[in-house]
């Protein structure tokens, strides 16, 4: 696993995105990244993107489907306060006596129209909170190989590093489907999991 800091540059689109071990469209996808997952685009190659997840796992995806994270806008400097020039004093003529104005009876203004009744607005339901990642097990010191299906005949596709926290989603015999902190799910030998 790399020691470089994770700096996300894109997110996975709402429909998710399939992953490949190599940028070869003739091969079938080996895994899938969940919607909204932040990834770091390391490089591009003929439409393919080599990305890294927050847990250090890397894979190839269709770079055209990734959603770029906008760069932060630099703060704008506040303009310096400008003192307006003071006008030169002018000679003031003595006030002229003016006759008193005739008494004017003001016309009362018309009453304002009544406000319209407020429309009934139903409050929007609060958004459903996404489940937090709650690790239940750890990868043993020897690491763990992963498979797309709980079948020993199926070739391993990746390997998890020792000490990585995992959440067991379900079990099928000796197999366990686990979820990593970045939302990626896969199958491993559940007998080798270390309790947290």
CSV table of C-alpha atoms in Angstrom, one decimal:
chain,number,residue,atom,x,y,z
A,1,UNK,CA,0.0,0.0,0.0
A,2,UNK,CA,1.4,3.5,-0.9
A,3,UNK,CA,2.5,5.9,1.7
A,4,UNK,CA,1.7,9.0,-0.4
A,5,UNK,CA,-1.1,11.2,1.0
A,6,UNK,CA,-4.5,10.6,-0.5
A,7,UNK,CA,-5.7,13.7,-2.3
A,8,UNK,CA,-9.1,13.1,-4.0
A,9,UNK,CA,-9.6,14.7,-7.5
A,10,UNK,CA,-12.8,13.0,-8.6
A,11,UNK,CA,-15.9,11.1,-7.3
A,12,UNK,CA,-17.7,8.0,-8.6
A,13,UNK,CA,-20.9,8.8,-10.6
A,14,UNK,CA,-24.3,8.0,-9.1
A,15,UNK,CA,-24.5,4.7,-11.0
A,16,UNK,CA,-21.2,3.5,-9.6
A,17,UNK,CA,-18.3,2.5,-11.9
A,18,UNK,CA,-16.8,-0.9,-12.8
A,19,UNK,CA,-13.1,-1.6,-12.2
A,20,UNK,CA,-10.4,-3.6,-14.1
A,21,UNK,CA,-7.0,-4.8,-13.0
A,22,UNK,CA,-5.5,-3.6,-16.3
A,23,UNK,CA,-6.8,-1.2,-19.0
A,24,UNK,CA,-8.0,-3.9,-21.3
A,25,UNK,CA,-11.7,-3.7,-22.5
A,26,UNK,CA,-11.5,-7.4,-23.6
A,27,UNK,CA,-11.4,-8.4,-20.0
A,28,UNK,CA,-14.5,-8.6,-17.8
A,29,UNK,CA,-14.7,-6.1,-14.8
A,30,UNK,CA,-13.4,-7.6,-11.6
A,31,UNK,CA,-15.1,-5.2,-9.1
A,32,UNK,CA,-17.2,-2.1,-8.7
A,33,UNK,CA,-16.9,1.2,-6.8
A,34,UNK,CA,-19.9,2.6,-5.0
A,35,UNK,CA,-21.6,5.9,-6.0
A,36,UNK,CA,-20.1,9.1,-4.6
A,37,UNK,CA,-16.8,7.5,-3.5
A,38,UNK,CA,-13.9,9.9,-3.6
A,39,UNK,CA,-10.9,8.7,-5.7
A,40,UNK,CA,-7.5,10.2,-6.8
A,41,UNK,CA,-6.8,10.1,-10.5
A,42,UNK,CA,-3.2,9.1,-10.8
A,43,UNK,CA,-2.9,9.0,-14.6
A,44,UNK,CA,-4.9,8.6,-17.9
A,45,UNK,CA,-4.3,6.3,-20.8
A,46,UNK,CA,-6.5,6.3,-24.0
A,47,UNK,CA,-9.7,6.9,-22.1
A,48,UNK,CA,-8.8,4.8,-19.1
A,49,UNK,CA,-8.1,6.2,-15.6
A,50,UNK,CA,-5.8,4.7,-13.0
A,51,UNK,CA,-7.4,5.7,-9.6
A,52,UNK,CA,-6.5,5.2,-5.9
A,53,UNK,CA,-9.1,4.9,-3.1
A,54,UNK,CA,-8.7,6.3,0.4
A,55,UNK,CA,-7.5,2.9,1.7
A,56,UNK,CA,-4.7,2.8,-0.9
A,57,UNK,CA,-6.4,0.3,-3.3
A,58,UNK,CA,-5.8,1.0,-7.0
A,59,UNK,CA,-7.7,0.0,-10.1
A,60,UNK,CA,-8.4,1.1,-13.7
A,61,UNK,CA,-11.8,2.6,-14.6
A,62,UNK,CA,-13.4,4.4,-17.5
A,63,UNK,CA,-12.1,7.9,-16.9
A,64,UNK,CA,-14.9,9.5,-18.9
A,65,UNK,CA,-17.4,8.5,-16.2
A,66,UNK,CA,-15.6,10.2,-13.3
A,67,UNK,CA,-16.9,13.4,-11.8
A,68,UNK,CA,-14.2,16.0,-11.2
A,69,UNK,CA,-14.1,17.8,-7.9
A,70,UNK,CA,-14.0,21.6,-8.5
A,71,UNK,CA,-10.9,23.4,-7.3
A,72,UNK,CA,-11.4,25.7,-4.3
A,73,UNK,CA,-11.9,29.4,-5.2
A,74,UNK,CA,-9.1,31.6,-3.8
A,75,UNK,CA,-10.4,34.3,-1.4
A,76,UNK,CA,-10.7,37.7,-2.9
A,77,UNK,CA,-8.9,40.6,-1.3
A,78,UNK,CA,-11.1,43.3,0.3
A,79,UNK,CA,-10.7,46.7,-1.3
A,80,UNK,CA,-8.8,49.2,0.7
A,81,UNK,CA,-11.0,51.9,2.2
A,82,UNK,CA,-10.9,55.0,0.1
A,83,UNK,CA,-11.5,58.4,1.7
A,84,UNK,CA,-13.7,60.6,-0.5
A,85,UNK,CA,-12.2,64.0,-1.1
A,86,UNK,CA,-13.8,66.8,0.9
A,87,UNK,CA,-15.4,69.6,-1.1
A,88,UNK,CA,-14.0,73.1,-0.8
A,89,UNK,CA,-16.2,75.3,1.3
A,90,UNK,CA,-18.2,77.8,-0.7
A,91,UNK,CA,-19.5,81.2,0.3
A,92,UNK,CA,-22.9,80.8,1.8
A,93,UNK,CA,-25.4,83.5,1.0
A,94,UNK,CA,-27.6,84.7,3.9
A,95,UNK,CA,-31.0,83.1,3.9
A,96,UNK,CA,-33.8,85.0,2.2
A,97,UNK,CA,-37.1,85.5,4.0
A,98,UNK,CA,-39.8,83.4,2.4
A,99,UNK,CA,-43.6,83.7,3.0
A,100,UNK,CA,-45.2,81.1,5.1
A,101,UNK,CA,-46.8,78.4,3.0
A,102,UNK,CA,-50.6,78.1,2.8
A,103,UNK,CA,-52.1,75.3,5.0
A,104,UNK,CA,-52.5,72.1,3.0
A,105,UNK,CA,-54.8,69.3,4.2
A,106,UNK,CA,-53.1,66.0,3.4
A,107,UNK,CA,-55.1,63.4,1.7
A,108,UNK,CA,-55.0,60.1,3.6
A,109,UNK,CA,-53.4,57.2,1.7
A,110,UNK,CA,-55.7,54.3,0.7
A,111,UNK,CA,-55.6,51.3,3.0
A,112,UNK,CA,-53.2,48.5,1.9
A,113,UNK,CA,-54.7,45.4,0.4
A,114,UNK,CA,-55.0,42.4,2.7
A,115,UNK,CA,-52.1,39.9,2.4
A,116,UNK,CA,-52.9,36.7,0.6
A,117,UNK,CA,-53.4,33.6,2.8
A,118,UNK,CA,-50.2,31.5,3.1
A,119,UNK,CA,-50.1,28.4,1.0
A,120,UNK,CA,-49.9,25.1,2.8
A,121,UNK,CA,-46.4,23.7,2.5
A,122,UNK,CA,-45.6,20.2,3.6
A,123,UNK,CA,-42.2,19.9,5.2
A,124,UNK,CA,-39.8,17.9,3.2
A,125,UNK,CA,-38.7,14.6,4.9
A,126,UNK,CA,-35.2,14.7,6.3
A,127,UNK,CA,-32.6,12.9,4.1
A,128,UNK,CA,-31.9,9.4,5.0
A,129,UNK,CA,-28.6,9.2,6.9
A,130,UNK,CA,-26.0,7.0,5.3
A,131,UNK,CA,-24.8,4.1,7.5
A,132,UNK,CA,-21.5,4.8,9.2
A,133,UNK,CA,-18.6,2.4,8.6
A,134,UNK,CA,-18.4,0.2,11.8
A,135,UNK,CA,-15.5,-2.3,11.5
A,136,UNK,CA,-16.1,-5.7,13.1
A,137,UNK,CA,-12.9,-7.5,12.1
A,138,UNK,CA,-9.3,-6.9,11.0
A,139,UNK,CA,-7.2,-8.4,8.2
A,140,UNK,CA,-4.7,-10.9,9.9
A,141,UNK,CA,-1.0,-10.3,9.9
A,142,UNK,CA,-0.6,-12.5,6.8
A,143,UNK,CA,-3.1,-10.5,4.7
A,144,UNK,CA,-6.1,-11.8,2.8
A,145,UNK,CA,-6.8,-12.6,-0.8
A,146,UNK,CA,-10.2,-11.5,-2.2
A,147,UNK,CA,-12.5,-13.1,-4.7
A,148,UNK,CA,-15.5,-11.7,-6.6
A,149,UNK,CA,-17.6,-14.8,-5.6
A,150,UNK,CA,-17.4,-17.2,-2.6
A,151,UNK,CA,-15.9,-20.0,-4.7
A,152,UNK,CA,-12.4,-21.5,-4.2
A,153,UNK,CA,-12.3,-22.3,-7.9
A,154,UNK,CA,-12.6,-18.6,-8.7
A,155,UNK,CA,-9.2,-16.9,-9.2
A,156,UNK,CA,-8.2,-14.4,-6.5
A,157,UNK,CA,-8.4,-10.8,-7.8
A,158,UNK,CA,-6.8,-8.7,-5.1
A,159,UNK,CA,-5.1,-8.8,-1.7
A,160,UNK,CA,-5.9,-6.9,1.5
A,161,UNK,CA,-3.1,-5.5,3.6
A,162,UNK,CA,-2.6,-6.7,7.2
A,163,UNK,CA,-4.5,-4.8,9.9
A,164,UNK,CA,-7.0,-3.3,7.5
A,165,UNK,CA,-10.4,-2.8,9.3
A,166,UNK,CA,-13.4,-4.6,7.8
A,167,UNK,CA,-17.1,-4.8,8.3
A,168,UNK,CA,-18.6,-8.3,7.8
A,169,UNK,CA,-21.8,-7.9,5.7
A,170,UNK,CA,-22.9,-11.5,5.4
A,171,UNK,CA,-21.5,-15.0,5.6
A,172,UNK,CA,-21.9,-18.1,3.4
A,173,UNK,CA,-20.3,-21.1,5.0
A,174,UNK,CA,-16.7,-20.4,5.6
A,175,UNK,CA,-16.8,-17.4,3.3
A,176,UNK,CA,-17.5,-13.8,4.4
A,177,UNK,CA,-18.5,-10.8,2.3
A,178,UNK,CA,-16.8,-7.8,3.8
A,179,UNK,CA,-16.9,-4.0,3.3
A,180,UNK,CA,-13.8,-1.7,3.4
A,181,UNK,CA,-13.9,1.9,4.7
A,182,UNK,CA,-14.2,3.2,1.2
A,183,UNK,CA,-17.4,1.2,0.5
A,184,UNK,CA,-15.8,-1.5,-1.6
A,185,UNK,CA,-17.1,-5.0,-1.0
A,186,UNK,CA,-15.6,-8.4,-1.7
A,187,UNK,CA,-15.4,-12.1,-0.5
A,188,UNK,CA,-12.7,-13.5,1.7
A,189,UNK,CA,-12.1,-16.7,3.7
A,190,UNK,CA,-14.0,-15.8,6.9
A,191,UNK,CA,-12.0,-18.3,9.0
A,192,UNK,CA,-8.9,-16.1,8.7
A,193,UNK,CA,-10.6,-12.8,9.9
A,194,UNK,CA,-9.2,-11.4,13.2
A,195,UNK,CA,-11.9,-10.1,15.6
A,196,UNK,CA,-11.6,-6.4,16.3
